[in-house]
mmCIF file of C-alpha atoms in Angstrom:
data_model
loop_
_atom_site.group_PDB
_atom_site.id
_atom_site.type_symbol
_atom_site.label_atom_id
_atom_site.label_comp_id
_atom_site.label_asym_id
_atom_site.label_seq_id
_atom_site.Cartn_x
_atom_site.Cartn_y
_atom_site.Cartn_z
ATOM 1 C CA MET A 729 0.000 0.000 0.000
ATOM 2 C CA HIS A 730 1.248 3.469 -0.842
ATOM 3 C CA PHE A 731 -0.157 6.975 -0.434
ATOM 4 C CA VAL A 732 -0.558 9.717 -3.022
ATOM 5 C CA ASN A 733 -2.070 13.184 -3.225
ATOM 6 C CA ALA A 734 -4.519 13.038 -6.114
ATOM 7 C CA LYS A 735 -5.272 16.050 -8.299
ATOM 8 C CA SER A 736 -9.001 15.342 -8.517
ATOM 9 C CA ILE A 737 -11.518 12.835 -7.183
ATOM 10 C CA LEU A 738 -14.762 13.085 -9.205
ATOM 11 C CA SER A 739 -15.034 12.027 -12.855
ATOM 12 C CA PRO A 740 -17.625 13.332 -13.439
ATOM 13 C CA HIS A 741 -19.806 12.206 -10.510
ATOM 14 C CA SER A 742 -18.086 9.021 -9.404
ATOM 15 C CA MET A 743 -14.953 8.496 -7.353
ATOM 16 C CA ASN A 744 -12.425 5.816 -6.518
ATOM 17 C CA ILE A 745 -10.664 6.483 -3.243
ATOM 18 C CA TYR A 746 -8.376 3.499 -3.678
ATOM 19 C CA ARG A 747 -6.677 2.042 -6.758
ATOM 20 C CA GLY A 748 -5.968 -1.651 -6.679
ATOM 21 C CA CYS A 749 -7.532 -4.305 -4.470
ATOM 22 C CA SER A 750 -6.695 -7.125 -2.072
ATOM 23 C CA HIS A 751 -9.897 -9.179 -2.431
ATOM 24 C CA GLY A 752 -8.162 -11.549 -4.846
ATOM 25 C CA CYS A 753 -11.228 -12.278 -7.020
ATOM 26 C CA ILE A 754 -9.934 -14.539 -9.772
ATOM 27 C CA TYR A 755 -11.987 -12.882 -12.533
ATOM 28 C CA CYS A 756 -11.298 -9.199 -11.759
ATOM 29 C CA ASP A 757 -11.403 -7.097 -14.931
ATOM 30 C CA THR A 758 -9.704 -4.174 -13.205
ATOM 31 C CA ARG A 759 -6.428 -6.088 -13.466
ATOM 32 C CA SER A 760 -6.546 -5.592 -17.240
ATOM 33 C CA LYS A 761 -3.585 -3.749 -18.731
ATOM 34 C CA CYS A 762 -5.914 -1.257 -20.425
ATOM 35 C CA TYR A 763 -6.308 0.485 -17.056
ATOM 36 C CA HIS A 764 -2.595 1.326 -17.062
ATOM 37 C CA PHE A 765 -1.629 0.461 -13.521
ATOM 38 C CA THR A 766 1.876 1.676 -12.783
ATOM 39 C CA HIS A 767 2.097 -0.414 -9.605
ATOM 40 C CA ASP A 768 1.283 -3.972 -8.579
ATOM 41 C CA PHE A 769 -2.464 -4.490 -8.264
ATOM 42 C CA GLU A 770 -2.179 -5.570 -4.615
ATOM 43 C CA ASP A 771 0.035 -2.549 -3.816
ATOM 44 C CA ILE A 772 -3.047 -0.407 -3.275
ATOM 45 C CA GLU A 773 -2.774 3.264 -4.092
ATOM 46 C CA VAL A 774 -4.464 5.360 -1.415
ATOM 47 C CA LYS A 775 -5.700 8.804 -2.403
ATOM 48 C CA GLN A 776 -5.064 10.242 1.025
ATOM 49 C CA ASN A 777 -6.475 13.658 0.166
ATOM 50 C CA ALA A 778 -9.746 12.260 -1.214
ATOM 51 C CA PRO A 779 -11.960 13.821 1.507
ATOM 52 C CA GLU A 780 -10.470 17.268 0.987
ATOM 53 C CA LEU A 781 -10.884 16.995 -2.786
ATOM 54 C CA LEU A 782 -14.466 15.811 -2.419
ATOM 55 C CA GLU A 783 -15.296 18.630 -0.010
ATOM 56 C CA GLU A 784 -14.024 21.172 -2.514
ATOM 57 C CA ALA A 785 -15.747 19.540 -5.484
ATOM 58 C CA LEU A 786 -19.172 19.313 -3.816
ATOM 59 C CA ARG A 787 -18.975 22.840 -2.498
ATOM 60 C CA LYS A 788 -18.507 24.084 -6.074
ATOM 61 C CA LYS A 789 -21.320 22.042 -7.615
ATOM 62 C CA ARG A 790 -24.363 24.049 -8.644
ATOM 63 C CA LYS A 791 -26.647 21.009 -8.723
ATOM 64 C CA ARG A 792 -26.864 18.145 -6.305
ATOM 65 C CA CYS A 793 -26.732 14.608 -7.679
ATOM 66 C CA MET A 794 -25.856 11.014 -6.886
ATOM 67 C CA ILE A 795 -22.177 10.285 -6.180
ATOM 68 C CA GLY A 796 -20.988 6.825 -7.192
ATOM 69 C CA THR A 797 -18.054 4.895 -5.747
ATOM 70 C CA GLY A 798 -16.622 1.406 -6.101
ATOM 71 C CA SER A 799 -16.701 0.917 -9.861
ATOM 72 C CA MET A 800 -12.947 0.332 -10.143
ATOM 73 C CA CYS A 801 -11.970 -0.502 -6.585
ATOM 74 C CA ASP A 802 -13.953 -1.623 -3.571
ATOM 75 C CA PRO A 803 -14.340 1.320 -1.166
ATOM 76 C CA TYR A 804 -14.253 -1.154 1.721
ATOM 77 C CA ILE A 805 -10.923 -2.886 1.279
ATOM 78 C CA PRO A 806 -9.485 -4.070 4.640
ATOM 79 C CA ALA A 807 -7.272 -0.962 4.958
ATOM 80 C CA GLU A 808 -10.425 1.179 5.107
ATOM 81 C CA ARG A 809 -11.047 -0.141 8.614
ATOM 82 C CA GLU A 810 -8.193 2.002 9.910
ATOM 83 C CA LEU A 811 -7.941 4.696 7.229
ATOM 84 C CA LYS A 812 -11.672 5.566 7.252
ATOM 85 C CA LEU A 813 -11.397 7.556 4.019
ATOM 86 C CA THR A 814 -14.649 6.134 2.657
ATOM 87 C CA ARG A 815 -16.427 7.020 5.886
ATOM 88 C CA ARG A 816 -15.079 10.568 5.785
ATOM 89 C CA CYS A 817 -16.262 10.934 2.183
ATOM 90 C CA LEU A 818 -19.727 9.653 3.107
ATOM 91 C CA GLU A 819 -19.872 12.204 5.902
ATOM 92 C CA ILE A 820 -19.088 14.950 3.385
ATOM 93 C CA ILE A 821 -21.761 13.667 0.993
ATOM 94 C CA GLU A 822 -24.262 13.647 3.847
ATOM 95 C CA ARG A 823 -23.332 17.135 5.018
ATOM 96 C CA HIS A 824 -23.735 18.602 1.535
ATOM 97 C CA ASN A 825 -27.044 16.768 0.949
ATOM 98 C CA PHE A 826 -25.906 14.721 -2.043
ATOM 99 C CA GLY A 827 -26.865 11.087 -2.675
ATOM 100 C CA VAL A 828 -24.614 8.043 -2.919
ATOM 101 C CA ALA A 829 -24.580 4.759 -4.828
ATOM 102 C CA LEU A 830 -21.727 2.500 -3.727
ATOM 103 C CA ILE A 831 -20.720 -1.011 -4.702
ATOM 104 C CA THR A 832 -18.839 -3.426 -2.466
ATOM 105 C CA LYS A 833 -18.293 -7.080 -1.585
ATOM 106 C CA SER A 834 -17.347 -6.292 2.022
ATOM 107 C CA ASP A 835 -19.359 -6.427 5.224
ATOM 108 C CA LEU A 836 -17.324 -3.439 6.452
ATOM 109 C CA VAL A 837 -20.048 -1.309 4.853
ATOM 110 C CA LEU A 838 -22.153 -2.086 7.929
ATOM 111 C CA ARG A 839 -19.838 0.146 9.954
ATOM 112 C CA ASP A 840 -21.224 3.121 8.020
ATOM 113 C CA LEU A 841 -24.859 2.152 8.235
ATOM 114 C CA ASP A 842 -25.583 5.214 10.366
ATOM 115 C CA ILE A 843 -24.314 7.626 7.699
ATOM 116 C CA LEU A 844 -26.015 5.735 4.888
ATOM 117 C CA GLN A 845 -29.321 5.929 6.754
ATOM 118 C CA SER A 846 -28.876 9.662 7.248
ATOM 119 C CA ILE A 847 -28.105 10.168 3.556
ATOM 120 C CA ASN A 848 -31.105 8.063 2.601
ATOM 121 C CA ARG A 849 -33.412 10.082 4.848
ATOM 122 C CA LYS A 850 -32.242 13.320 3.235
ATOM 123 C CA THR A 851 -31.794 12.232 -0.376
ATOM 124 C CA LYS A 852 -30.973 8.713 -1.542
ATOM 125 C CA ALA A 853 -28.469 5.978 -0.700
ATOM 126 C CA VAL A 854 -28.105 2.777 -2.711
ATOM 127 C CA VAL A 855 -25.883 -0.129 -1.665
ATOM 128 C CA GLN A 856 -24.832 -2.508 -4.418
ATOM 129 C CA MET A 857 -23.306 -5.902 -3.694
ATOM 130 C CA THR A 858 -21.840 -8.549 -5.978
ATOM 131 C CA LEU A 859 -23.140 -12.122 -5.654
ATOM 132 C CA THR A 860 -21.635 -14.766 -7.918
ATOM 133 C CA THR A 861 -22.314 -18.039 -6.137
ATOM 134 C CA ALA A 862 -24.661 -19.369 -3.483
ATOM 135 C CA ASP A 863 -21.937 -21.833 -2.417
ATOM 136 C CA ASP A 864 -19.681 -20.387 0.291
ATOM 137 C CA ASN A 865 -16.994 -22.982 -0.385
ATOM 138 C CA LEU A 866 -16.852 -22.009 -4.048
ATOM 139 C CA CYS A 867 -16.969 -18.340 -3.084
ATOM 140 C CA ARG A 868 -13.810 -18.766 -0.987
ATOM 141 C CA ILE A 869 -12.027 -20.050 -4.093
ATOM 142 C CA ILE A 870 -13.123 -17.481 -6.657
ATOM 143 C CA GLU A 871 -13.283 -14.527 -4.213
ATOM 144 C CA PRO A 872 -10.784 -15.672 -1.569
ATOM 145 C CA ASN A 873 -10.047 -12.586 0.525
ATOM 146 C CA VAL A 874 -13.497 -11.130 1.098
ATOM 147 C CA CYS A 875 -16.529 -12.178 3.139
ATOM 148 C CA PRO A 876 -18.479 -15.135 1.691
ATOM 149 C CA THR A 877 -21.883 -14.938 0.066
ATOM 150 C CA SER A 878 -23.769 -15.906 3.222
ATOM 151 C CA ARG A 879 -22.298 -12.889 5.014
ATOM 152 C CA ARG A 880 -23.141 -10.626 2.081
ATOM 153 C CA LEU A 881 -26.736 -11.797 2.393
ATOM 154 C CA GLU A 882 -26.665 -10.655 6.014
ATOM 155 C CA VAL A 883 -25.451 -7.247 4.812
ATOM 156 C CA LEU A 884 -28.274 -7.023 2.273
ATOM 157 C CA CYS A 885 -30.801 -7.952 4.937
ATOM 158 C CA ALA A 886 -29.381 -5.321 7.290
ATOM 159 C CA MET A 887 -29.796 -2.734 4.546
ATOM 160 C CA ARG A 888 -33.345 -3.946 3.985
ATOM 161 C CA ASP A 889 -34.138 -3.525 7.673
ATOM 162 C CA ALA A 890 -32.590 -0.036 7.622
ATOM 163 C CA GLY A 891 -34.752 0.995 4.666
ATOM 164 C CA ILE A 892 -31.806 1.356 2.280
ATOM 165 C CA PRO A 893 -32.450 0.074 -1.271
ATOM 166 C CA THR A 894 -30.031 -2.525 -2.615
ATOM 167 C CA VAL A 895 -28.852 -3.730 -5.995
ATOM 168 C CA VAL A 896 -27.169 -7.079 -6.652
ATOM 169 C CA TRP A 897 -24.564 -7.446 -9.371
ATOM 170 C CA LEU A 898 -25.040 -10.968 -10.724
ATOM 171 C CA SER A 899 -21.674 -10.883 -12.396
ATOM 172 C CA PRO A 900 -19.802 -12.833 -13.399
ATOM 173 C CA LEU A 901 -21.201 -16.333 -13.559
ATOM 174 C CA LEU A 902 -18.242 -18.353 -14.796
ATOM 175 C CA PRO A 903 -18.765 -20.841 -17.642
ATOM 176 C CA PHE A 904 -18.495 -24.498 -16.513
ATOM 177 C CA ILE A 905 -18.102 -23.391 -12.870
ATOM 178 C CA ASN A 906 -21.160 -21.564 -11.495
ATOM 179 C CA ASP A 907 -23.322 -21.002 -14.609
ATOM 180 C CA THR A 908 -26.047 -23.374 -13.421
ATOM 181 C CA LYS A 909 -29.764 -23.147 -12.718
ATOM 182 C CA GLN A 910 -29.073 -24.445 -9.210
ATOM 183 C CA ASN A 911 -26.685 -21.587 -8.491
ATOM 184 C CA LEU A 912 -29.045 -19.026 -9.972
ATOM 185 C CA ASP A 913 -31.900 -20.392 -7.840
ATOM 186 C CA GLY A 914 -29.750 -20.055 -4.733
ATOM 187 C CA ILE A 915 -28.734 -16.469 -5.469
ATOM 188 C CA MET A 916 -32.270 -15.438 -6.408
ATOM 189 C CA GLU A 917 -33.615 -16.947 -3.193
ATOM 190 C CA MET A 918 -31.213 -14.646 -1.328
ATOM 191 C CA CYS A 919 -32.269 -11.623 -3.365
ATOM 192 C CA VAL A 920 -35.936 -12.270 -2.686
ATOM 193 C CA SER A 921 -35.271 -12.791 1.031
ATOM 194 C CA ALA A 922 -33.334 -9.508 1.237
ATOM 195 C CA LYS A 923 -35.978 -7.676 -0.831
ATOM 196 C CA VAL A 924 -33.364 -6.505 -3.304
ATOM 197 C CA HIS A 925 -34.661 -3.675 -5.459
ATOM 198 C CA ALA A 926 -32.763 -4.535 -8.649
ATOM 199 C CA ILE A 927 -30.270 -6.871 -10.302
ATOM 200 C CA VAL A 928 -27.539 -5.900 -12.738
ATOM 201 C CA CYS A 929 -26.573 -8.670 -15.129
ATOM 202 C CA PHE A 930 -24.751 -8.205 -18.430
ATOM 203 C CA GLY A 931 -25.246 -11.823 -19.453
ATOM 204 C CA ILE A 932 -24.057 -15.158 -18.132
ATOM 205 C CA GLY A 933 -20.294 -15.300 -18.604
ATOM 206 C CA LEU A 934 -17.305 -13.014 -18.131
ATOM 207 C CA THR A 935 -14.757 -10.957 -19.996
ATOM 208 C CA LEU A 936 -11.062 -11.748 -20.308
ATOM 209 C CA ARG A 937 -8.397 -9.477 -21.705
ATOM 210 C CA GLU A 938 -4.690 -9.006 -21.317
ATOM 211 C CA GLY A 939 -3.800 -8.724 -17.672
ATOM 212 C CA ASN A 940 -6.829 -10.321 -16.067
ATOM 213 C CA ARG A 941 -6.781 -13.329 -18.431
ATOM 214 C CA GLU A 942 -3.356 -14.429 -17.239
ATOM 215 C CA TYR A 943 -4.323 -14.019 -13.589
ATOM 216 C CA PHE A 944 -7.570 -15.916 -14.161
ATOM 217 C CA TYR A 945 -5.833 -18.868 -15.782
ATOM 218 C CA ALA A 946 -3.163 -19.007 -13.077
ATOM 219 C CA SER A 947 -5.933 -18.970 -10.478
ATOM 220 C CA LEU A 948 -7.723 -21.858 -12.203
ATOM 221 C CA GLU A 949 -4.515 -23.906 -12.079
ATOM 222 C CA LYS A 950 -4.068 -23.118 -8.393
ATOM 223 C CA ALA A 951 -7.692 -24.000 -7.648
ATOM 224 C CA ALA A 952 -7.338 -27.330 -9.441
ATOM 225 C CA GLN A 953 -4.798 -28.394 -6.834
ATOM 226 C CA LYS A 954 -7.399 -28.006 -4.087
ATOM 227 C CA ASP A 955 -10.762 -28.691 -5.696
ATOM 228 C CA SER A 956 -11.596 -31.360 -8.251
ATOM 229 C CA ARG A 957 -14.218 -29.118 -9.852
ATOM 230 C CA PHE A 958 -11.351 -27.107 -11.359
ATOM 231 C CA ALA A 959 -9.404 -30.054 -12.774
ATOM 232 C CA GLY A 960 -8.585 -29.292 -16.418
ATOM 233 C CA MET A 961 -10.607 -26.077 -16.273
ATOM 234 C CA LYS A 962 -7.839 -23.849 -17.633
ATOM 235 C CA GLU A 963 -7.413 -26.081 -20.667
ATOM 236 C CA ARG A 964 -11.162 -26.233 -21.198
ATOM 237 C CA TYR A 965 -11.350 -22.442 -21.252
ATOM 238 C CA GLN A 966 -8.426 -22.163 -23.651
ATOM 239 C CA LYS A 967 -9.909 -24.747 -25.991
ATOM 240 C CA THR A 968 -13.407 -23.249 -25.910
ATOM 241 C CA PHE A 969 -12.683 -19.524 -25.932
ATOM 242 C CA GLY A 970 -9.088 -19.047 -27.057
ATOM 243 C CA THR A 971 -8.129 -15.413 -26.498
ATOM 244 C CA SER A 972 -11.654 -14.021 -26.898
ATOM 245 C CA TYR A 973 -12.599 -10.961 -24.895
ATOM 246 C CA MET A 974 -16.197 -12.111 -24.458
ATOM 247 C CA VAL A 975 -16.481 -15.460 -22.692
ATOM 248 C CA PRO A 976 -20.192 -16.357 -22.734
ATOM 249 C CA SER A 977 -21.681 -19.336 -20.970
ATOM 250 C CA PRO A 978 -23.187 -22.031 -23.205
ATOM 251 C CA ASN A 979 -26.225 -21.624 -20.917
ATOM 252 C CA ASP A 980 -26.420 -17.851 -21.422
ATOM 253 C CA ARG A 981 -29.693 -17.625 -23.324
ATOM 254 C CA TYR A 982 -31.560 -20.133 -21.161
ATOM 255 C CA LEU A 983 -30.329 -18.699 -17.835
ATOM 256 C CA MET A 984 -30.976 -15.083 -18.829
ATOM 257 C CA GLN A 985 -34.570 -15.939 -19.737
ATOM 258 C CA TYR A 986 -34.910 -17.904 -16.511
ATOM 259 C CA LEU A 987 -33.499 -14.945 -14.560
ATOM 260 C CA SER A 988 -35.876 -12.555 -16.290
ATOM 261 C CA ASP A 989 -38.861 -14.723 -15.398
ATOM 262 C CA LEU A 990 -37.785 -14.937 -11.749
ATOM 263 C CA CYS A 991 -37.321 -11.175 -11.517
ATOM 264 C CA LYS A 992 -40.734 -10.485 -13.006
ATOM 265 C CA LYS A 993 -42.310 -12.973 -10.632
ATOM 266 C CA ASN A 994 -40.694 -11.333 -7.616
ATOM 267 C CA ASN A 995 -41.002 -7.717 -8.788
ATOM 268 C CA ILE A 996 -37.225 -7.172 -8.975
ATOM 269 C CA MET A 997 -35.914 -4.718 -11.548
ATOM 270 C CA LEU A 998 -33.500 -6.367 -13.997
ATOM 271 C CA GLY A 999 -31.140 -4.896 -16.521
ATOM 272 C CA ALA A 1000 -28.217 -2.557 -16.835
ATOM 273 C CA GLU A 1001 -29.416 0.620 -18.516
ATOM 274 C CA SER A 1002 -32.716 0.738 -16.608
ATOM 275 C CA VAL A 1003 -31.089 -0.026 -13.254
ATOM 276 C CA PHE A 1004 -28.338 2.545 -13.772
ATOM 277 C CA LYS A 1005 -30.949 5.117 -14.718
ATOM 278 C CA TRP A 1006 -32.863 4.417 -11.523
ATOM 279 C CA MET A 1007 -29.706 4.654 -9.397
ATOM 280 C CA GLU A 1008 -28.736 7.951 -11.018
ATOM 281 C CA GLU A 1009 -32.131 9.546 -10.368
ATOM 282 C CA PHE A 1010 -31.878 12.190 -7.690
ATOM 283 C CA PRO A 1011 -35.006 12.772 -5.533
ATOM 284 C CA GLN A 1012 -37.341 15.113 -7.387
ATOM 285 C CA ASP A 1013 -38.525 16.955 -4.304
ATOM 286 C CA ASP A 1014 -35.095 18.523 -3.895
ATOM 287 C CA PRO A 1015 -35.223 22.299 -4.439
ATOM 288 C CA MET A 1016 -32.276 22.062 -6.827
ATOM 289 C CA GLN A 1017 -32.561 20.307 -10.167
ATOM 290 C CA PRO A 1018 -31.036 16.780 -10.245
ATOM 291 C CA GLU A 1019 -28.016 15.860 -12.292
ATOM 292 C CA LEU A 1020 -26.946 12.361 -13.327
ATOM 293 C CA PHE A 1021 -23.539 10.949 -12.539
#
């Protein structure tokens, strides 16, 4: 971990306080070389002046809006427990009466439940959480350094009880690993139980490009040494998909239709464009006109 003084924090209405991650998710697209990391991915860059930059940026804004965080790096990496930069930024958002839409895999978000509730009472707070598998044992393999799915369900339920709307990212479901109806049933059961407002799903599969592809394949080899479900998986991927960027599940069409039917049945919003639009909507009763992030 290393510290820097960033020049800016919002672009245009989203922020990443940290750069890099220690969760170790085997499929992480942010490892891709196209993002031009100049340091090791696990050597997390900390924008130590993020709260000061955010304070200045929000003070200058003429229109209040939703502020997003977590798109490129989880705002609740373990170091946040001591650094509290995310919490300080949430306090600034709350003080200036803006909204927030954050995405995380960590239960550390519960520490800031008080601020999120305050933001949600004033404007709008949305907590997004990634769920990829209903199997905690599998979760510990593909997302090894973050709380398992069962704990994330507890987080979603806590948000439900606090009146904070939630969104689940059903992404990615890995071909030949967790792209099954059984897994989808398990995840959807959790979403229904937690009264999730919406699900983001770009299709059943994942993307692989230079940087994250190599890490993914190395992780499959490592997993094969511990779990028979991964035996020969790297070779199967290479034979099936080669060096393709898009890596769709053979079950994509069937599972997406199945997912759509389940969402309609349980009144859960599904999509990408429609869900993003809903998250970006700032409360209309605000005296200032809303602005999308």
